PDB file of C-alpha atoms in Angstrom:
ATOM      1  CA  MET A   1      34.240  52.776   1.164  1.00  0.00           C
ATOM      2  CA  LYS A   2      34.895  49.225   0.056  1.00  0.00           C
ATOM      3  CA  TYR A   3      35.527  46.562   2.694  1.00  0.00           C
ATOM      4  CA  THR A   4      37.495  43.496   1.718  1.00  0.00           C
ATOM      5  CA  ALA A   5      37.296  40.631   4.161  1.00  0.00           C
ATOM      6  CA  LYS A   6      40.529  38.800   4.701  1.00  0.00           C
ATOM      7  CA  LEU A   7      40.569  35.387   6.346  1.00  0.00           C
ATOM      8  CA  ASN A   8      42.255  35.596   9.727  1.00  0.00           C
ATOM      9  CA  LEU A   9      43.823  32.125   9.830  1.00  0.00           C
ATOM     10  CA  PRO A  10      45.219  32.388  13.382  1.00  0.00           C
ATOM     11  CA  LEU A  11      41.809  33.409  14.713  1.00  0.00           C
ATOM     12  CA  LEU A  12      39.997  30.744  12.695  1.00  0.00           C
ATOM     13  CA  SER A  13      42.374  27.935  13.703  1.00  0.00           C
ATOM     14  CA  SER A  14      42.242  28.995  17.365  1.00  0.00           C
ATOM     15  CA  SER A  15      38.451  29.122  17.327  1.00  0.00           C
ATOM     16  CA  LEU A  16      38.159  25.717  15.672  1.00  0.00           C
ATOM     17  CA  TYR A  17      40.663  24.268  18.147  1.00  0.00           C
ATOM     18  CA  LEU A  18      38.726  25.630  21.139  1.00  0.00           C
ATOM     19  CA  ALA A  19      35.382  24.439  19.779  1.00  0.00           C
ATOM     20  CA  SER A  20      36.775  20.970  19.021  1.00  0.00           C
ATOM     21  CA  GLN A  21      38.131  20.655  22.558  1.00  0.00           C
ATOM     22  CA  LEU A  22      34.761  21.518  24.133  1.00  0.00           C
ATOM     23  CA  ILE A  23      32.742  19.364  21.741  1.00  0.00           C
ATOM     24  CA  ALA A  24      35.079  16.379  22.233  1.00  0.00           C
ATOM     25  CA  ASN A  25      34.581  16.531  26.011  1.00  0.00           C
ATOM     26  CA  ILE A  26      30.804  16.509  25.679  1.00  0.00           C
ATOM     27  CA  LEU A  27      30.914  13.670  23.147  1.00  0.00           C
ATOM     28  CA  SER A  28      33.159  11.702  25.525  1.00  0.00           C
ATOM     29  CA  THR A  29      30.183  11.143  27.831  1.00  0.00           C
ATOM     30  CA  LYS A  30      29.070   8.333  25.507  1.00  0.00           C
ATOM     31  CA  ILE A  31      30.976   5.103  24.961  1.00  0.00           C
ATOM     32  CA  VAL A  32      30.361   3.803  21.457  1.00  0.00           C
ATOM     33  CA  ALA A  33      31.190   0.519  19.728  1.00  0.00           C
ATOM     34  CA  LEU A  34      33.195   1.139  16.575  1.00  0.00           C
ATOM     35  CA  PRO A  35      31.490  -0.468  13.582  1.00  0.00           C
ATOM     36  CA  LEU A  36      33.023  -3.635  12.156  1.00  0.00           C
ATOM     37  CA  ILE A  37      35.654  -4.040  14.900  1.00  0.00           C
ATOM     38  CA  ASN A  38      33.270  -3.604  17.864  1.00  0.00           C
ATOM     39  CA  LEU A  39      35.827  -1.913  20.118  1.00  0.00           C
ATOM     40  CA  ALA A  40      34.670   0.506  22.816  1.00  0.00           C
ATOM     41  CA  VAL A  41      35.709   4.128  22.491  1.00  0.00           C
ATOM     42  CA  ASP A  42      34.434   7.380  23.946  1.00  0.00           C
ATOM     43  CA  GLY A  43      32.605   9.559  21.431  1.00  0.00           C
ATOM     44  CA  GLY A  44      35.066  12.435  21.774  1.00  0.00           C
ATOM     45  CA  THR A  45      37.774  10.274  20.265  1.00  0.00           C
ATOM     46  CA  ILE A  46      36.035  10.569  16.911  1.00  0.00           C
ATOM     47  CA  ILE A  47      36.990  14.259  16.580  1.00  0.00           C
ATOM     48  CA  TYR A  48      39.766  14.679  19.157  1.00  0.00           C
ATOM     49  CA  PRO A  49      42.725  13.883  16.853  1.00  0.00           C
ATOM     50  CA  LEU A  50      41.693  16.906  14.794  1.00  0.00           C
ATOM     51  CA  THR A  51      42.563  19.150  17.754  1.00  0.00           C
ATOM     52  CA  PHE A  52      46.264  18.302  17.493  1.00  0.00           C
ATOM     53  CA  THR A  53      46.375  19.328  13.853  1.00  0.00           C
ATOM     54  CA  LEU A  54      44.399  22.491  14.580  1.00  0.00           C
ATOM     55  CA  ARG A  55      46.809  23.305  17.408  1.00  0.00           C
ATOM     56  CA  ASP A  56      49.722  22.790  15.002  1.00  0.00           C
ATOM     57  CA  LEU A  57      48.019  25.239  12.647  1.00  0.00           C
ATOM     58  CA  VAL A  58      47.707  27.754  15.492  1.00  0.00           C
ATOM     59  CA  HIS A  59      51.411  27.244  16.201  1.00  0.00           C
ATOM     60  CA  LYS A  60      52.368  27.685  12.552  1.00  0.00           C
ATOM     61  CA  THR A  61      50.212  30.771  11.922  1.00  0.00           C
ATOM     62  CA  TRP A  62      50.407  32.484  15.306  1.00  0.00           C
ATOM     63  CA  GLY A  63      53.556  31.173  16.958  1.00  0.00           C
ATOM     64  CA  LYS A  64      54.525  28.895  19.809  1.00  0.00           C
ATOM     65  CA  ARG A  65      53.743  31.387  22.570  1.00  0.00           C
ATOM     66  CA  ASN A  66      50.184  31.938  21.341  1.00  0.00           C
ATOM     67  CA  ALA A  67      49.694  28.193  20.803  1.00  0.00           C
ATOM     68  CA  ARG A  68      50.580  27.630  24.464  1.00  0.00           C
ATOM     69  CA  GLN A  69      48.108  30.333  25.501  1.00  0.00           C
ATOM     70  CA  VAL A  70      45.342  28.779  23.410  1.00  0.00           C
ATOM     71  CA  ILE A  71      46.005  25.421  25.129  1.00  0.00           C
ATOM     72  CA  ILE A  72      45.620  27.042  28.566  1.00  0.00           C
ATOM     73  CA  ILE A  73      42.518  28.996  27.457  1.00  0.00           C
ATOM     74  CA  SER A  74      40.985  25.721  26.264  1.00  0.00           C
ATOM     75  CA  ALA A  75      41.602  24.132  29.653  1.00  0.00           C
ATOM     76  CA  LEU A  76      39.973  27.102  31.397  1.00  0.00           C
ATOM     77  CA  LEU A  77      36.975  27.002  29.045  1.00  0.00           C
ATOM     78  CA  ASN A  78      36.520  23.304  29.809  1.00  0.00           C
ATOM     79  CA  VAL A  79      36.513  24.070  33.537  1.00  0.00           C
ATOM     80  CA  LEU A  80      33.959  26.825  32.950  1.00  0.00           C
ATOM     81  CA  MET A  81      31.812  24.486  30.835  1.00  0.00           C
ATOM     82  CA  PHE A  82      31.737  21.856  33.568  1.00  0.00           C
ATOM     83  CA  ALA A  83      31.072  24.445  36.288  1.00  0.00           C
ATOM     84  CA  LEU A  84      28.092  25.739  34.319  1.00  0.00           C
ATOM     85  CA  PHE A  85      26.765  22.215  33.649  1.00  0.00           C
ATOM     86  CA  TRP A  86      27.030  21.501  37.371  1.00  0.00           C
ATOM     87  CA  LEU A  87      25.479  24.822  38.451  1.00  0.00           C
ATOM     88  CA  ILE A  88      22.557  24.568  36.031  1.00  0.00           C
ATOM     89  CA  GLY A  89      22.099  20.918  37.032  1.00  0.00           C
ATOM     90  CA  LYS A  90      21.756  21.896  40.695  1.00  0.00           C
ATOM     91  CA  MET A  91      19.193  24.618  40.023  1.00  0.00           C
ATOM     92  CA  PRO A  92      15.556  23.598  40.592  1.00  0.00           C
ATOM     93  CA  SER A  93      13.802  22.437  37.433  1.00  0.00           C
ATOM     94  CA  ASN A  94      10.620  23.914  36.111  1.00  0.00           C
ATOM     95  CA  PRO A  95       7.794  21.509  37.103  1.00  0.00           C
ATOM     96  CA  THR A  96       6.896  20.974  33.430  1.00  0.00           C
ATOM     97  CA  TRP A  97      10.422  19.860  32.512  1.00  0.00           C
ATOM     98  CA  HIS A  98      10.797  16.112  33.060  1.00  0.00           C
ATOM     99  CA  TYR A  99      14.374  15.562  31.958  1.00  0.00           C
ATOM    100  CA  GLN A 100      16.405  16.308  35.103  1.00  0.00           C
ATOM    101  CA  GLN A 101      17.483  12.702  35.505  1.00  0.00           C
ATOM    102  CA  ALA A 102      18.640  12.563  31.864  1.00  0.00           C
ATOM    103  CA  TYR A 103      20.502  15.872  32.306  1.00  0.00           C
ATOM    104  CA  ASP A 104      22.234  14.563  35.435  1.00  0.00           C
ATOM    105  CA  GLN A 105      23.122  11.227  33.849  1.00  0.00           C
ATOM    106  CA  ILE A 106      24.478  12.710  30.629  1.00  0.00           C
ATOM    107  CA  LEU A 107      26.067  16.043  31.516  1.00  0.00           C
ATOM    108  CA  LEU A 108      27.196  15.721  35.118  1.00  0.00           C
ATOM    109  CA  PRO A 109      29.614  12.814  34.500  1.00  0.00           C
ATOM    110  CA  VAL A 110      31.418  15.298  32.282  1.00  0.00           C
ATOM    111  CA  GLY A 111      33.281  16.440  35.430  1.00  0.00           C
ATOM    112  CA  ARG A 112      35.604  13.452  35.564  1.00  0.00           C
ATOM    113  CA  ILE A 113      35.957  13.536  31.790  1.00  0.00           C
ATOM    114  CA  VAL A 114      36.748  17.254  31.831  1.00  0.00           C
ATOM    115  CA  LEU A 115      39.325  16.759  34.606  1.00  0.00           C
ATOM    116  CA  ALA A 116      40.906  13.890  32.671  1.00  0.00           C
ATOM    117  CA  SER A 117      40.780  15.887  29.479  1.00  0.00           C
ATOM    118  CA  ILE A 118      42.334  18.996  30.988  1.00  0.00           C
ATOM    119  CA  ILE A 119      45.220  17.102  32.551  1.00  0.00           C
ATOM    120  CA  ALA A 120      45.792  14.989  29.428  1.00  0.00           C
ATOM    121  CA  GLN A 121      45.263  17.922  27.077  1.00  0.00           C
ATOM    122  CA  VAL A 122      47.637  20.337  28.744  1.00  0.00           C
ATOM    123  CA  ILE A 123      50.422  17.771  29.093  1.00  0.00           C
ATOM    124  CA  SER A 124      50.008  16.199  25.636  1.00  0.00           C
ATOM    125  CA  GLU A 125      49.461  19.467  23.774  1.00  0.00           C
ATOM    126  CA  LEU A 126      52.532  21.023  25.373  1.00  0.00           C
ATOM    127  CA  VAL A 127      54.541  17.910  24.449  1.00  0.00           C
ATOM    128  CA  ASP A 128      53.115  18.128  20.924  1.00  0.00           C
ATOM    129  CA  THR A 129      53.956  21.845  20.739  1.00  0.00           C
ATOM    130  CA  GLU A 130      57.580  21.285  21.723  1.00  0.00           C
ATOM    131  CA  ILE A 131      58.043  18.412  19.279  1.00  0.00           C
ATOM    132  CA  PHE A 132      56.318  20.353  16.482  1.00  0.00           C
ATOM    133  CA  SER A 133      58.505  23.384  17.174  1.00  0.00           C
ATOM    134  CA  VAL A 134      61.715  21.404  16.777  1.00  0.00           C
ATOM    135  CA  LEU A 135      60.594  19.298  13.814  1.00  0.00           C
ATOM    136  CA  PHE A 136      58.905  22.154  11.922  1.00  0.00           C
ATOM    137  CA  LYS A 137      62.208  24.003  11.758  1.00  0.00           C
ATOM    138  CA  THR A 138      64.190  20.969  10.635  1.00  0.00           C
ATOM    139  CA  ILE A 139      62.010  18.675   8.520  1.00  0.00           C
ATOM    140  CA  GLY A 140      58.965  20.698   7.452  1.00  0.00           C
ATOM    141  CA  ASP A 141      55.223  20.932   7.925  1.00  0.00           C
ATOM    142  CA  LEU A 142      53.663  17.566   7.228  1.00  0.00           C
ATOM    143  CA  THR A 143      56.311  15.440   8.878  1.00  0.00           C
ATOM    144  CA  ALA A 144      56.318  17.705  11.932  1.00  0.00           C
ATOM    145  CA  VAL A 145      52.521  17.472  12.188  1.00  0.00           C
ATOM    146  CA  PHE A 146      52.613  13.686  11.833  1.00  0.00           C
ATOM    147  CA  PHE A 147      55.298  12.985  14.457  1.00  0.00           C
ATOM    148  CA  SER A 148      54.203  15.626  16.965  1.00  0.00           C
ATOM    149  CA  ASN A 149      50.586  14.426  16.713  1.00  0.00           C
ATOM    150  CA  LEU A 150      51.688  10.810  17.122  1.00  0.00           C
ATOM    151  CA  ALA A 151      53.555  11.644  20.339  1.00  0.00           C
ATOM    152  CA  GLY A 152      50.798  13.926  21.615  1.00  0.00           C
ATOM    153  CA  LEU A 153      48.098  11.311  21.002  1.00  0.00           C
ATOM    154  CA  LEU A 154      50.084   8.632  22.820  1.00  0.00           C
ATOM    155  CA  VAL A 155      50.498  10.823  25.906  1.00  0.00           C
ATOM    156  CA  ASP A 156      46.914  12.083  25.763  1.00  0.00           C
ATOM    157  CA  SER A 157      45.349   8.655  25.255  1.00  0.00           C
ATOM    158  CA  ILE A 158      47.104   7.060  28.203  1.00  0.00           C
ATOM    159  CA  ILE A 159      46.424   9.899  30.645  1.00  0.00           C
ATOM    160  CA  PHE A 160      42.826  10.505  29.518  1.00  0.00           C
ATOM    161  CA  SER A 161      41.720   6.858  29.483  1.00  0.00           C
ATOM    162  CA  LEU A 162      43.121   6.117  32.923  1.00  0.00           C
ATOM    163  CA  ILE A 163      41.754   9.222  34.663  1.00  0.00           C
ATOM    164  CA  ALA A 164      38.372   9.342  32.882  1.00  0.00           C
ATOM    165  CA  PHE A 165      37.370   5.703  33.002  1.00  0.00           C
ATOM    166  CA  LEU A 166      39.564   3.498  35.242  1.00  0.00           C
ATOM    167  CA  GLY A 167      37.441   2.333  38.161  1.00  0.00           C
ATOM    168  CA  ASN A 168      34.169   3.296  36.441  1.00  0.00           C
ATOM    169  CA  LEU A 169      34.359   0.897  33.500  1.00  0.00           C
ATOM    170  CA  PRO A 170      35.765  -2.621  33.142  1.00  0.00           C
ATOM    171  CA  PHE A 171      39.492  -2.651  32.410  1.00  0.00           C
ATOM    172  CA  ASN A 172      38.971  -4.204  28.953  1.00  0.00           C
ATOM    173  CA  THR A 173      36.714  -1.228  28.053  1.00  0.00           C
ATOM    174  CA  VAL A 174      39.328   1.234  29.353  1.00  0.00           C
ATOM    175  CA  TRP A 175      42.032  -0.587  27.371  1.00  0.00           C
ATOM    176  CA  SER A 176      39.846  -0.637  24.262  1.00  0.00           C
ATOM    177  CA  ASN A 177      39.197   3.090  24.663  1.00  0.00           C
ATOM    178  CA  TYR A 178      42.924   3.814  24.960  1.00  0.00           C
ATOM    179  CA  TYR A 179      43.762   1.616  21.982  1.00  0.00           C
ATOM    180  CA  CYS A 180      41.049   3.180  19.793  1.00  0.00           C
ATOM    181  CA  GLN A 181      42.064   6.697  20.787  1.00  0.00           C
ATOM    182  CA  TYR A 182      45.622   6.027  19.786  1.00  0.00           C
ATOM    183  CA  ILE A 183      44.921   4.314  16.456  1.00  0.00           C
ATOM    184  CA  ASP A 184      42.203   6.829  15.555  1.00  0.00           C
TER     185      ASP A 184
END
């Protein structure tokens, strides 16, 4: 019996989308200075724009209904990720492990970032999905991806930057983060 593997594009694009969402939230715990222009941006911004294109690929290969479900599943996985970070962080450390403070400082702030990300992600990805759906049918793939991603990134950047960082970082850092997210 010969088995021929066939690439399951809907499954692959969904998996990459989900992984990118989770990784972006963890990377967002670090604020970096972009080389040459020295603007502050959260680390998740480096890969986050990819999620919009991956979500468009899910939409194209698996349909609008499944794309919406993948968006909601991603939000739930982010909640689960934070809950597990928090739970493991609250468990007593082994006496030989001396990194509890580092764990708390790096992974526990993810809560506010995850909350900001979930709110921004669900709203912006649903906006992106609706725009992509209309444009894909009328003007084609690449233009639909470009304009739906542009709108989705604008919505996401504003919501995420304000919820994740306003009040915790100076306003000029929050503004820089928003600006860099949008132009990235």
